[in-house]
Amino acid sequence: MHKKAPADADKSGLKKEYSFFEDVYDVVRKVPKGRVTSYGAIANYLGTKLSARMVGWAMNAAQSARPKVPAHRVVNRNGMLSGKAHFATPTLMEDLLKKEKVIVKDDKIVEFKNLFWDPVKELTF
DNA sequence: CGTGTGACCGGCG
DNA sequence: ACGCCGGCCACAC
């Protein structure tokens, strides 16, 4: 296929700031309360599973994203709260998870495999 | 337009 | 089981 036309955003002058970040936010917002997902799963859903890093990086900007993005429901493949250090407070992430009845022990989600929510499976597009 | 970076993942010794 | 290493892509400077 040919390279992307740069004029793609020049659609009827309707300028929207769609970006990879918003796609990530949209998926994260769809994560049901009490469930969790992984960066890789989101990346896979977006078609860039080999670049799960981007998802995590997008989450970094999610702090200022509106509406608020439940970034606390996104963890790494081990179910570990790898991004908890990036929250406002070091305990905010696990605190939010506990509020949703998600058991967190030793910075890891208990029964992670059971609570895992895969957008590719759930959001069959 | 080049370089650096990052809250990851999978593979290999 | 554990630790290290490479890859991958979007975005900021």
PDB file of C-alpha atoms (C1' of nucleotides) in Angstrom:
ATOM      1  CA  MET A   1       0.000   0.000   0.000  1.00  0.00           C
ATOM      2  CA  HIS A   2       1.065   3.512  -0.626  1.00  0.00           C
ATOM      3  CA  LYS A   3       2.155   5.831   2.052  1.00  0.00           C
ATOM      4  CA  LYS A   4      -0.451   7.641   4.024  1.00  0.00           C
ATOM      5  CA  ALA A   5      -1.674  10.800   2.470  1.00  0.00           C
ATOM      6  CA  PRO A   6      -0.836  13.740   4.734  1.00  0.00           C
ATOM      7  CA  ALA A   7      -3.988  15.410   3.533  1.00  0.00           C
ATOM      8  CA  ASP A   8      -5.972  12.781   5.375  1.00  0.00           C
ATOM      9  CA  ALA A   9      -6.480  15.197   8.206  1.00  0.00           C
ATOM     10  CA  ASP A  10      -7.629  17.817   5.813  1.00  0.00           C
ATOM     11  CA  LYS A  11     -11.054  16.299   5.705  1.00  0.00           C
ATOM     12  CA  SER A  12     -13.548  19.032   5.018  1.00  0.00           C
ATOM     13  CA  GLY A  13     -11.601  21.197   7.372  1.00  0.00           C
ATOM     14  CA  LEU A  14     -12.821  19.031  10.223  1.00  0.00           C
ATOM     15  CA  LYS A  15      -9.689  19.031  12.275  1.00  0.00           C
ATOM     16  CA  LYS A  16      -9.686  16.437  15.007  1.00  0.00           C
ATOM     17  CA  GLU A  17      -6.735  15.651  17.162  1.00  0.00           C
ATOM     18  CA  TYR A  18      -7.081  11.916  16.908  1.00  0.00           C
ATOM     19  CA  SER A  19      -3.975  10.153  17.948  1.00  0.00           C
ATOM     20  CA  PHE A  20      -2.669   6.908  19.301  1.00  0.00           C
ATOM     21  CA  PHE A  21      -3.133   8.256  22.793  1.00  0.00           C
ATOM     22  CA  GLU A  22      -6.850   8.783  22.415  1.00  0.00           C
ATOM     23  CA  ASP A  23      -7.249   5.293  21.080  1.00  0.00           C
ATOM     24  CA  VAL A  24      -5.562   3.963  24.184  1.00  0.00           C
ATOM     25  CA  TYR A  25      -7.704   6.111  26.445  1.00  0.00           C
ATOM     26  CA  ASP A  26     -10.836   4.930  24.712  1.00  0.00           C
ATOM     27  CA  VAL A  27      -9.971   1.303  25.300  1.00  0.00           C
ATOM     28  CA  VAL A  28      -8.993   1.872  28.916  1.00  0.00           C
ATOM     29  CA  ARG A  29     -12.260   3.681  29.578  1.00  0.00           C
ATOM     30  CA  LYS A  30     -14.084   0.599  28.346  1.00  0.00           C
ATOM     31  CA  VAL A  31     -12.460  -1.556  30.974  1.00  0.00           C
ATOM     32  CA  PRO A  32     -15.271  -2.592  33.326  1.00  0.00           C
ATOM     33  CA  LYS A  33     -15.021  -1.664  36.965  1.00  0.00           C
ATOM     34  CA  GLY A  34     -13.375  -4.363  38.973  1.00  0.00           C
ATOM     35  CA  ARG A  35     -11.491  -5.692  35.978  1.00  0.00           C
ATOM     36  CA  VAL A  36      -7.947  -5.112  34.810  1.00  0.00           C
ATOM     37  CA  THR A  37      -6.036  -5.333  31.574  1.00  0.00           C
ATOM     38  CA  SER A  38      -2.453  -5.200  30.431  1.00  0.00           C
ATOM     39  CA  TYR A  39      -0.488  -2.840  28.227  1.00  0.00           C
ATOM     40  CA  GLY A  40       0.199  -5.640  25.815  1.00  0.00           C
ATOM     41  CA  ALA A  41      -3.482  -6.493  25.492  1.00  0.00           C
ATOM     42  CA  ILE A  42      -4.329  -2.920  24.602  1.00  0.00           C
ATOM     43  CA  ALA A  43      -1.424  -2.736  22.196  1.00  0.00           C
ATOM     44  CA  ASN A  44      -2.595  -5.952  20.611  1.00  0.00           C
ATOM     45  CA  TYR A  45      -6.087  -4.532  20.251  1.00  0.00           C
ATOM     46  CA  LEU A  46      -4.666  -1.475  18.537  1.00  0.00           C
ATOM     47  CA  GLY A  47      -2.639  -3.688  16.252  1.00  0.00           C
ATOM     48  CA  THR A  48       0.753  -2.825  17.676  1.00  0.00           C
ATOM     49  CA  LYS A  49       1.243  -5.588  20.178  1.00  0.00           C
ATOM     50  CA  LEU A  50       4.971  -5.467  19.642  1.00  0.00           C
ATOM     51  CA  SER A  51       4.945  -1.920  20.918  1.00  0.00           C
ATOM     52  CA  ALA A  52       3.238  -2.224  24.235  1.00  0.00           C
ATOM     53  CA  ARG A  53       5.656   0.438  25.408  1.00  0.00           C
ATOM     54  CA  MET A  54       3.652   3.030  23.580  1.00  0.00           C
ATOM     55  CA  VAL A  55       0.589   2.111  25.573  1.00  0.00           C
ATOM     56  CA  GLY A  56       2.427   2.659  28.809  1.00  0.00           C
ATOM     57  CA  TRP A  57       3.782   5.889  27.526  1.00  0.00           C
ATOM     58  CA  ALA A  58       0.329   6.987  26.485  1.00  0.00           C
ATOM     59  CA  MET A  59      -0.788   6.298  30.024  1.00  0.00           C
ATOM     60  CA  ASN A  60       1.767   8.782  31.191  1.00  0.00           C
ATOM     61  CA  ALA A  61      -0.171  11.446  29.354  1.00  0.00           C
ATOM     62  CA  ALA A  62      -3.450   9.950  30.524  1.00  0.00           C
ATOM     63  CA  GLN A  63      -3.013  11.784  33.793  1.00  0.00           C
ATOM     64  CA  SER A  64      -4.061  14.964  32.073  1.00  0.00           C
ATOM     65  CA  ALA A  65      -6.518  13.269  29.732  1.00  0.00           C
ATOM     66  CA  ARG A  66     -10.168  14.243  29.880  1.00  0.00           C
ATOM     67  CA  PRO A  67     -12.366  12.612  30.740  1.00  0.00           C
ATOM     68  CA  LYS A  68     -10.409  10.848  33.345  1.00  0.00           C
ATOM     69  CA  VAL A  69      -8.837   7.583  32.331  1.00  0.00           C
ATOM     70  CA  PRO A  70      -8.834   4.658  34.789  1.00  0.00           C
ATOM     71  CA  ALA A  71      -5.149   4.034  34.331  1.00  0.00           C
ATOM     72  CA  HIS A  72      -5.138   2.092  37.590  1.00  0.00           C
ATOM     73  CA  ARG A  73      -6.862  -0.743  35.742  1.00  0.00           C
ATOM     74  CA  VAL A  74      -3.888  -1.161  33.470  1.00  0.00           C
ATOM     75  CA  VAL A  75      -0.972  -3.234  34.646  1.00  0.00           C
ATOM     76  CA  ASN A  76       1.822  -5.188  33.062  1.00  0.00           C
ATOM     77  CA  ARG A  77       1.651  -8.818  31.959  1.00  0.00           C
ATOM     78  CA  ASN A  78       2.593 -10.038  35.417  1.00  0.00           C
ATOM     79  CA  GLY A  79      -0.354  -8.235  36.972  1.00  0.00           C
ATOM     80  CA  MET A  80       2.093  -6.036  38.808  1.00  0.00           C
ATOM     81  CA  LEU A  81       1.356  -2.381  39.484  1.00  0.00           C
ATOM     82  CA  SER A  82       4.322  -1.258  37.464  1.00  0.00           C
ATOM     83  CA  GLY A  83       2.909   2.203  36.935  1.00  0.00           C
ATOM     84  CA  LYS A  84       1.882   2.909  40.480  1.00  0.00           C
ATOM     85  CA  ALA A  85       4.922   5.104  40.957  1.00  0.00           C
ATOM     86  CA  HIS A  86       3.593   7.384  38.254  1.00  0.00           C
ATOM     87  CA  PHE A  87       0.378   8.193  40.054  1.00  0.00           C
ATOM     88  CA  ALA A  88      -0.143  11.246  42.189  1.00  0.00           C
ATOM     89  CA  THR A  89       0.670   9.214  45.250  1.00  0.00           C
ATOM     90  CA  PRO A  90       2.456   5.867  45.527  1.00  0.00           C
ATOM     91  CA  THR A  91      -0.595   4.264  47.059  1.00  0.00           C
ATOM     92  CA  LEU A  92      -3.237   5.795  44.836  1.00  0.00           C
ATOM     93  CA  MET A  93      -3.257   3.003  42.288  1.00  0.00           C
ATOM     94  CA  GLU A  94      -3.734   0.110  44.659  1.00  0.00           C
ATOM     95  CA  ASP A  95      -6.152   2.167  46.672  1.00  0.00           C
ATOM     96  CA  LEU A  96      -8.340   2.731  43.632  1.00  0.00           C
ATOM     97  CA  LEU A  97      -8.159  -0.958  42.787  1.00  0.00           C
ATOM     98  CA  LYS A  98      -9.142  -1.959  46.297  1.00  0.00           C
ATOM     99  CA  LYS A  99     -12.114   0.362  46.032  1.00  0.00           C
ATOM    100  CA  GLU A 100     -13.230  -1.756  43.090  1.00  0.00           C
ATOM    101  CA  LYS A 101     -12.907  -4.904  45.129  1.00  0.00           C
ATOM    102  CA  VAL A 102      -9.682  -5.829  43.386  1.00  0.00           C
ATOM    103  CA  ILE A 103      -7.344  -7.524  45.801  1.00  0.00           C
ATOM    104  CA  VAL A 104      -3.812  -6.186  45.650  1.00  0.00           C
ATOM    105  CA  LYS A 105      -1.027  -7.928  47.478  1.00  0.00           C
ATOM    106  CA  ASP A 106       2.658  -7.130  47.309  1.00  0.00           C
ATOM    107  CA  ASP A 107       2.022  -4.686  44.442  1.00  0.00           C
ATOM    108  CA  LYS A 108       0.459  -7.500  42.465  1.00  0.00           C
ATOM    109  CA  ILE A 109      -3.156  -8.204  41.586  1.00  0.00           C
ATOM    110  CA  VAL A 110      -4.487 -11.367  43.161  1.00  0.00           C
ATOM    111  CA  GLU A 111      -6.337 -13.619  40.726  1.00  0.00           C
ATOM    112  CA  PHE A 112      -5.070 -11.371  37.963  1.00  0.00           C
ATOM    113  CA  LYS A 113      -5.672 -14.051  35.402  1.00  0.00           C
ATOM    114  CA  ASN A 114      -9.243 -14.283  36.577  1.00  0.00           C
ATOM    115  CA  LEU A 115      -9.828 -10.527  36.527  1.00  0.00           C
ATOM    116  CA  PHE A 116      -8.011 -10.038  33.258  1.00  0.00           C
ATOM    117  CA  TRP A 117     -10.074  -8.200  30.681  1.00  0.00           C
ATOM    118  CA  ASP A 118      -8.881  -8.605  27.130  1.00  0.00           C
ATOM    119  CA  PRO A 119     -10.264  -5.937  24.738  1.00  0.00           C
ATOM    120  CA  VAL A 120      -9.648  -8.205  21.773  1.00  0.00           C
ATOM    121  CA  LYS A 121     -11.835 -10.875  23.303  1.00  0.00           C
ATOM    122  CA  GLU A 122     -14.444  -8.659  24.889  1.00  0.00           C
ATOM    123  CA  LEU A 123     -14.598  -5.956  22.268  1.00  0.00           C
ATOM    124  CA  THR A 124     -14.978  -8.233  19.283  1.00  0.00           C
ATOM    125  CA  PHE A 125     -14.768  -5.777  16.487  1.00  0.00           C
TER     126      PHE A 125
ATOM    127  C1'  DC B   1      14.627  16.052   9.692  1.00  0.00           C
ATOM    128  C1'  DG B   2      17.546  13.278  13.459  1.00  0.00           C
ATOM    129  C1'  DT B   3      17.828  11.621  18.207  1.00  0.00           C
ATOM    130  C1'  DG B   4      16.145  10.136  22.515  1.00  0.00           C
ATOM    131  C1'  DT B   5      12.828   8.020  25.317  1.00  0.00           C
ATOM    132  C1'  DG B   6       9.467   5.043  27.492  1.00  0.00           C
ATOM    133  C1'  DA B   7       4.121   2.812  33.289  1.00  0.00           C
ATOM    134  C1'  DC B   8       6.419  -3.364  27.942  1.00  0.00           C
ATOM    135  C1'  DC B   9       6.935  -8.166  26.024  1.00  0.00           C
ATOM    136  C1'  DG B  10       9.117 -12.296  24.588  1.00  0.00           C
ATOM    137  C1'  DG B  11      13.068 -14.935  24.019  1.00  0.00           C
ATOM    138  C1'  DC B  12      17.408 -16.926  25.461  1.00  0.00           C
ATOM    139  C1'  DG B  13      21.464 -18.423  28.559  1.00  0.00           C
TER     140       DG B  13
ATOM    141  C1'  DA C   1      13.735 -20.084  38.476  1.00  0.00           C
ATOM    142  C1'  DC C   2      16.148 -15.709  37.387  1.00  0.00           C
ATOM    143  C1'  DG C   3      18.393 -11.899  34.790  1.00  0.00           C
ATOM    144  C1'  DC C   4      19.702  -9.672  30.607  1.00  0.00           C
ATOM    145  C1'  DC C   5      18.986  -8.080  25.982  1.00  0.00           C
ATOM    146  C1'  DG C   6      16.788  -6.642  21.669  1.00  0.00           C
ATOM    147  C1'  DG C   7      12.750  -4.897  19.304  1.00  0.00           C
ATOM    148  C1'  DC C   8       9.052  -2.014  18.466  1.00  0.00           C
ATOM    149  C1'  DC C   9       6.411   2.496  17.449  1.00  0.00           C
ATOM    150  C1'  DA C  10       4.578   7.187  18.545  1.00  0.00           C
ATOM    151  C1'  DC C  11       5.732  11.562  20.334  1.00  0.00           C
ATOM    152  C1'  DA C  12       8.671  15.636  22.171  1.00  0.00           C
ATOM    153  C1'  DC C  13      12.757  18.621  21.530  1.00  0.00           C
TER     154       DC C  13
END
